[in-house]
Coordinates of C-alpha atoms in Angstrom, one line a residue:
X240 CA -1.4 12.5 -5.3
X241 CA -5.0 13.1 -6.4
X242 CA -7.3 10.1 -6.8
X243 CA -10.7 10.0 -8.6
X244 CA -12.9 7.3 -7.1
X245 CA -16.0 5.8 -8.8
X246 CA -18.0 2.6 -8.3
X247 CA -21.2 0.9 -9.5
X248 CA -21.4 2.5 -12.9
X249 CA -23.3 -0.7 -14.0
X250 CA -22.6 -0.3 -17.7
X251 CA -23.9 3.3 -17.8
X252 CA -21.9 4.4 -20.9
X253 CA -22.6 8.1 -20.5
X254 CA -21.0 7.8 -17.0
X255 CA -18.0 5.9 -18.5
X256 CA -17.7 8.7 -21.1
X257 CA -17.6 11.3 -18.3
X258 CA -14.9 9.2 -16.6
X259 CA -12.8 9.4 -19.8
X260 CA -13.1 13.1 -19.9
X261 CA -12.3 13.6 -16.2
X262 CA -9.4 11.1 -16.0
X263 CA -6.5 13.4 -17.1
X264 CA -7.1 15.6 -14.1
X265 CA -6.0 12.8 -11.7
X266 CA -3.0 10.8 -10.9
X267 CA -5.0 7.7 -10.2
X268 CA -8.5 6.5 -11.1
X269 CA -9.9 4.0 -8.7
X270 CA -12.9 1.9 -9.8
X271 CA -14.3 0.1 -6.8
X272 CA -16.3 -2.6 -8.7
X273 CA -19.5 -3.3 -10.6
X274 CA -18.6 -2.0 -14.0
X275 CA -21.1 -4.5 -15.4
X276 CA -24.8 -4.9 -14.9
X277 CA -26.3 -8.4 -14.6
X278 CA -29.7 -7.0 -15.1
X279 CA -29.0 -5.2 -18.4
X280 CA -30.5 -6.3 -21.7
X281 CA -27.0 -6.1 -23.3
X282 CA -25.3 -9.4 -23.5
X283 CA -22.8 -9.9 -20.7
X284 CA -20.0 -10.7 -23.2
X285 CA -20.6 -7.6 -25.1
X286 CA -20.6 -5.6 -21.9
X287 CA -17.2 -7.0 -21.0
X288 CA -15.7 -6.1 -24.4
X289 CA -17.0 -2.5 -24.2
X290 CA -15.8 -2.0 -20.6
X291 CA -12.4 -3.4 -21.6
X292 CA -12.2 -0.7 -24.2
X293 CA -13.0 2.0 -21.7
X294 CA -10.4 0.7 -19.3
X295 CA -7.8 0.5 -22.0
X296 CA -8.4 4.2 -22.9
X297 CA -8.4 5.2 -19.2
X298 CA -5.1 3.4 -18.7
X299 CA -3.5 5.4 -21.6
X300 CA -4.3 8.6 -19.7
X301 CA -3.5 7.8 -16.1
X302 CA -3.0 5.0 -13.6
X303 CA -6.1 2.8 -13.2
X304 CA -7.0 0.5 -10.3
X305 CA -10.1 -1.8 -10.6
X306 CA -11.6 -4.4 -8.2
X307 CA -14.4 -6.7 -9.0
X308 CA -17.9 -6.4 -7.6
X309 CA -20.7 -8.8 -7.4
X310 CA -22.1 -7.7 -10.8
X311 CA -18.7 -8.4 -12.5
X312 CA -18.8 -12.1 -11.8
X313 CA -18.9 -14.0 -15.1
X314 CA -17.9 -17.6 -14.3
X315 CA -17.5 -20.2 -11.6
X316 CA -14.2 -21.6 -10.6
X317 CA -13.4 -25.3 -10.7
X318 CA -14.4 -25.3 -7.0
X319 CA -17.8 -23.8 -7.7
X320 CA -17.2 -20.2 -6.5
X321 CA -18.3 -17.3 -8.6
X322 CA -15.4 -15.3 -10.0
X323 CA -14.7 -12.5 -12.4
X324 CA -12.4 -14.3 -14.8
X325 CA -12.4 -11.5 -17.4
X326 CA -10.8 -9.1 -15.0
X327 CA -7.5 -11.0 -15.2
X328 CA -7.3 -9.9 -18.9
X329 CA -7.3 -6.2 -18.0
X330 CA -3.9 -6.5 -16.3
X331 CA -2.5 -6.7 -19.9
X332 CA -4.0 -3.2 -20.5
X333 CA -1.9 -1.8 -17.7
X334 CA -4.8 -1.8 -15.1
X335 CA -4.1 -2.9 -11.6
X336 CA -6.8 -5.4 -10.6
X337 CA -7.9 -8.2 -8.3
X338 CA -5.1 -9.7 -6.3
X339 CA -2.6 -6.9 -7.0
X340 CA -0.5 -5.1 -4.5
X341 CA 1.2 -2.0 -6.0
X342 CA 3.0 1.1 -4.8
X343 CA 2.7 4.5 -6.3
X344 CA 4.9 7.1 -4.7
X345 CA 4.5 6.7 -0.9
X346 CA 1.1 5.0 -1.2
X347 CA 0.5 1.2 -1.3
X348 CA -2.7 -0.1 -2.8
X349 CA -4.2 -3.5 -2.3
X350 CA -6.9 -4.5 -4.8
X351 CA -9.3 -7.1 -3.4
X352 CA -11.6 -9.4 -5.5
X353 CA -15.2 -9.9 -4.7
X354 CA -15.3 -13.1 -2.7
X355 CA -18.1 -15.7 -3.0
X356 CA -16.7 -18.5 -0.9
X357 CA -13.8 -19.7 1.3
X358 CA -11.2 -20.1 -1.3
X359 CA -11.2 -16.5 -2.6
X360 CA -11.6 -15.3 0.9
X361 CA -8.4 -17.1 1.9
X362 CA -6.6 -15.6 -1.1
X363 CA -7.6 -12.1 0.2
X364 CA -6.3 -13.0 3.7
X365 CA -3.0 -14.1 2.2
X366 CA -2.9 -11.0 0.0
X367 CA -3.4 -8.7 3.0
X368 CA -0.8 -10.6 5.1
X369 CA 1.8 -10.4 2.3
X370 CA 1.1 -6.7 1.7
X371 CA 1.4 -5.9 5.4
X372 CA 5.1 -7.1 5.3
X373 CA 6.0 -4.1 3.2
X374 CA 4.7 -1.1 5.1
X375 CA 4.1 2.2 3.3
X376 CA 3.3 5.7 4.5
X377 CA -0.3 5.1 3.4
X378 CA -2.0 1.8 2.7
X379 CA -5.3 1.9 0.7
X380 CA -7.5 -1.0 0.1
X381 CA -10.0 -1.2 -2.8
X382 CA -12.8 -3.6 -1.8
X383 CA -16.2 -3.4 -3.4
X384 CA -18.3 -4.1 -0.2
X385 CA -18.0 -1.6 2.6
X386 CA -17.6 -2.9 6.2
X387 CA -20.5 -4.1 8.2
X388 CA -22.2 -2.0 10.8
X389 CA -20.9 1.2 9.3
X390 CA -23.0 4.1 7.9
X391 CA -21.3 3.4 4.6
X392 CA -23.1 0.0 4.5
X393 CA -26.5 1.2 5.8
X394 CA -29.4 0.3 3.5
X395 CA -32.2 2.0 5.4
X396 CA -33.4 -1.1 7.3
X397 CA -30.2 -3.1 7.8
X398 CA -26.5 -3.1 7.1
X399 CA -25.2 -4.8 3.9
X400 CA -21.5 -4.7 4.6
X401 CA -18.8 -7.3 5.0
X402 CA -18.2 -8.7 8.5
X403 CA -14.8 -10.1 7.6
X404 CA -13.7 -6.8 6.3
X405 CA -14.3 -5.3 9.7
X406 CA -12.0 -7.9 11.2
X407 CA -9.3 -7.3 8.6
X408 CA -9.4 -3.6 9.2
X409 CA -9.0 -4.1 13.0
X410 CA -6.0 -6.5 12.3
X411 CA -4.1 -4.5 9.7
X412 CA -5.3 -0.9 10.2
X413 CA -5.0 0.4 6.6
X414 CA -5.1 4.1 6.0
X415 CA -8.3 3.9 3.9
X416 CA -10.8 1.4 2.4
X417 CA -12.5 2.4 -0.8
X418 CA -15.8 0.7 -1.6
X419 CA -19.2 1.0 -3.2
X420 CA -21.9 -1.7 -3.4
X421 CA -24.6 -0.2 -1.1
X422 CA -26.0 2.4 -3.5
X423 CA -28.2 4.4 -1.2
X424 CA -25.9 4.7 1.9
X425 CA -24.8 8.3 1.3
X426 CA -28.3 9.6 0.6
X427 CA -30.4 8.3 3.4
X428 CA -30.7 9.1 7.1
X429 CA -28.1 7.3 9.2
X430 CA -26.1 6.5 6.1
X431 CA -22.9 8.2 4.9
X432 CA -20.3 8.3 2.2
X433 CA -17.5 8.3 4.8
X434 CA -16.7 6.7 8.2
X435 CA -13.8 5.9 10.4
X436 CA -13.0 2.6 12.0
X437 CA -10.2 3.2 14.5
X438 CA -7.6 5.1 12.4
X439 CA -9.0 3.8 9.0
X440 CA -11.1 6.0 6.8
X441 CA -13.8 4.2 4.9
X442 CA -15.6 5.5 1.8
X443 CA -18.6 4.5 -0.3
X444 CA -19.4 6.6 -3.4
X445 CA -23.1 5.6 -3.6
X446 CA -25.0 5.6 -6.9
X447 CA -27.0 8.1 -8.9
X448 CA -28.2 7.7 -12.4
X449 CA -27.4 10.2 -15.1
X450 CA -24.3 12.3 -15.8
X451 CA -21.8 12.6 -14.1
X452 CA -21.7 9.6 -11.8
X453 CA -21.3 10.2 -8.0
X454 CA -17.6 10.4 -7.3
X455 CA -15.1 10.9 -4.6
X456 CA -11.8 12.7 -4.9
X457 CA -9.0 12.0 -2.5
X458 CA -6.4 14.7 -2.4
X459 CA -3.7 12.9 -0.4
X460 CA -1.3 15.7 -0.4
X461 CA -3.8 18.1 1.1
X462 CA -5.4 15.5 3.4
X463 CA -8.9 16.2 2.0
X464 CA -11.7 14.0 0.6
X465 CA -14.5 15.4 -1.6
X466 CA -17.8 13.8 -2.4
X467 CA -19.7 15.1 -5.4
X468 CA -23.3 14.1 -6.2
X469 CA -26.1 15.7 -8.1
X470 CA -26.9 19.0 -6.2
X471 CA -24.4 18.1 -3.4
X472 CA -20.8 18.8 -2.8
X473 CA -19.1 17.9 0.5
X474 CA -15.6 17.6 1.9
X475 CA -13.9 16.3 5.0
X476 CA -10.4 16.9 6.5
X477 CA -8.6 13.6 6.8
X478 CA -6.1 15.0 9.2
X479 CA -8.5 15.4 12.1
X480 CA -10.8 12.9 13.9
X481 CA -14.2 11.9 12.4
X482 CA -16.6 14.9 12.4
X483 CA -20.2 14.9 11.2
X484 CA -21.8 16.4 9.2
X485 CA -19.3 16.9 6.4
X486 CA -18.6 20.5 5.4
X487 CA -19.7 22.2 2.2
X488 CA -17.1 23.2 -0.4
X489 CA -16.7 27.0 0.0
X490 CA -13.7 27.4 -2.3
X491 CA -13.7 24.9 -5.1
X492 CA -10.1 23.8 -6.1
X493 CA -9.0 24.3 -9.7
X494 CA -9.5 20.7 -10.7
X495 CA -13.1 20.8 -9.5
X496 CA -13.8 23.9 -11.6
X497 CA -12.2 22.1 -14.5
X498 CA -14.5 19.1 -14.1
X499 CA -17.5 21.5 -14.1
X500 CA -16.5 22.5 -17.6
X501 CA -16.5 19.0 -19.1
X502 CA -18.9 18.8 -22.0
X503 CA -22.0 16.7 -21.9
X504 CA -20.6 13.3 -22.9
X505 CA -23.7 12.3 -24.7
X506 CA -22.8 14.9 -27.4
X507 CA -19.5 13.3 -28.2
X508 CA -19.1 9.7 -27.4
X509 CA -15.5 8.5 -28.3
X510 CA -15.8 6.3 -31.3
X511 CA -13.1 3.9 -30.0
X512 CA -15.2 3.3 -26.8
X513 CA -18.6 3.0 -28.3
X514 CA -18.3 -0.7 -29.1

């Protein structure tokens, strides 16, 4: 299984267009939150409509997993907690989303919502507890915020990660946790796009503007993770203990060469996704 991981596209339509072009190369596309941008001049409702179109198109090409991030929250629950109510609609598009546990082959995925208070937090705890009752060869969590006190959540002056996530990882020991949220972590001293807590690999894509977005590819069959950013390409072996720094990519796999041939998406924006 080969998974394409993105996060924090923040309503960058050229990056969404690139994602549509790349998706057929992968068995699963994992979007680790913040599809929307609360700071955009585009009306939030319009952003939601356009992003739903992209997710629908992606779902017609491959399996898609999407978790909410803090920029995706559009309402408050009856209890006053911020929630991403619109994300419940994308399940009808065939997209696995907040609150879902699903199995693809020998891999179990748990898709966690962004939590803003004790009620959603308790739902995540119940979700993890239920998923743990059905063990799989690999268990991957999609959770927008990375764990606290990890290079994947280092912001340059302090950590911006989730303390509770650290505790959940220690309790349940998933194979991997896929996140985003802290944009600069992979690009600054003492930060990183990968980490390991016990036996759990942790990833944060980071954010760069322009095309294509920063992305991670998890080749689960080969036991390799790749990180691709502007001017940078790194990989790590998931079958060995944590080793820094990551290695360069000496022999690009065929799928990576294919991605390099994707046309500039600004030249041909799909009409059905342009809103």
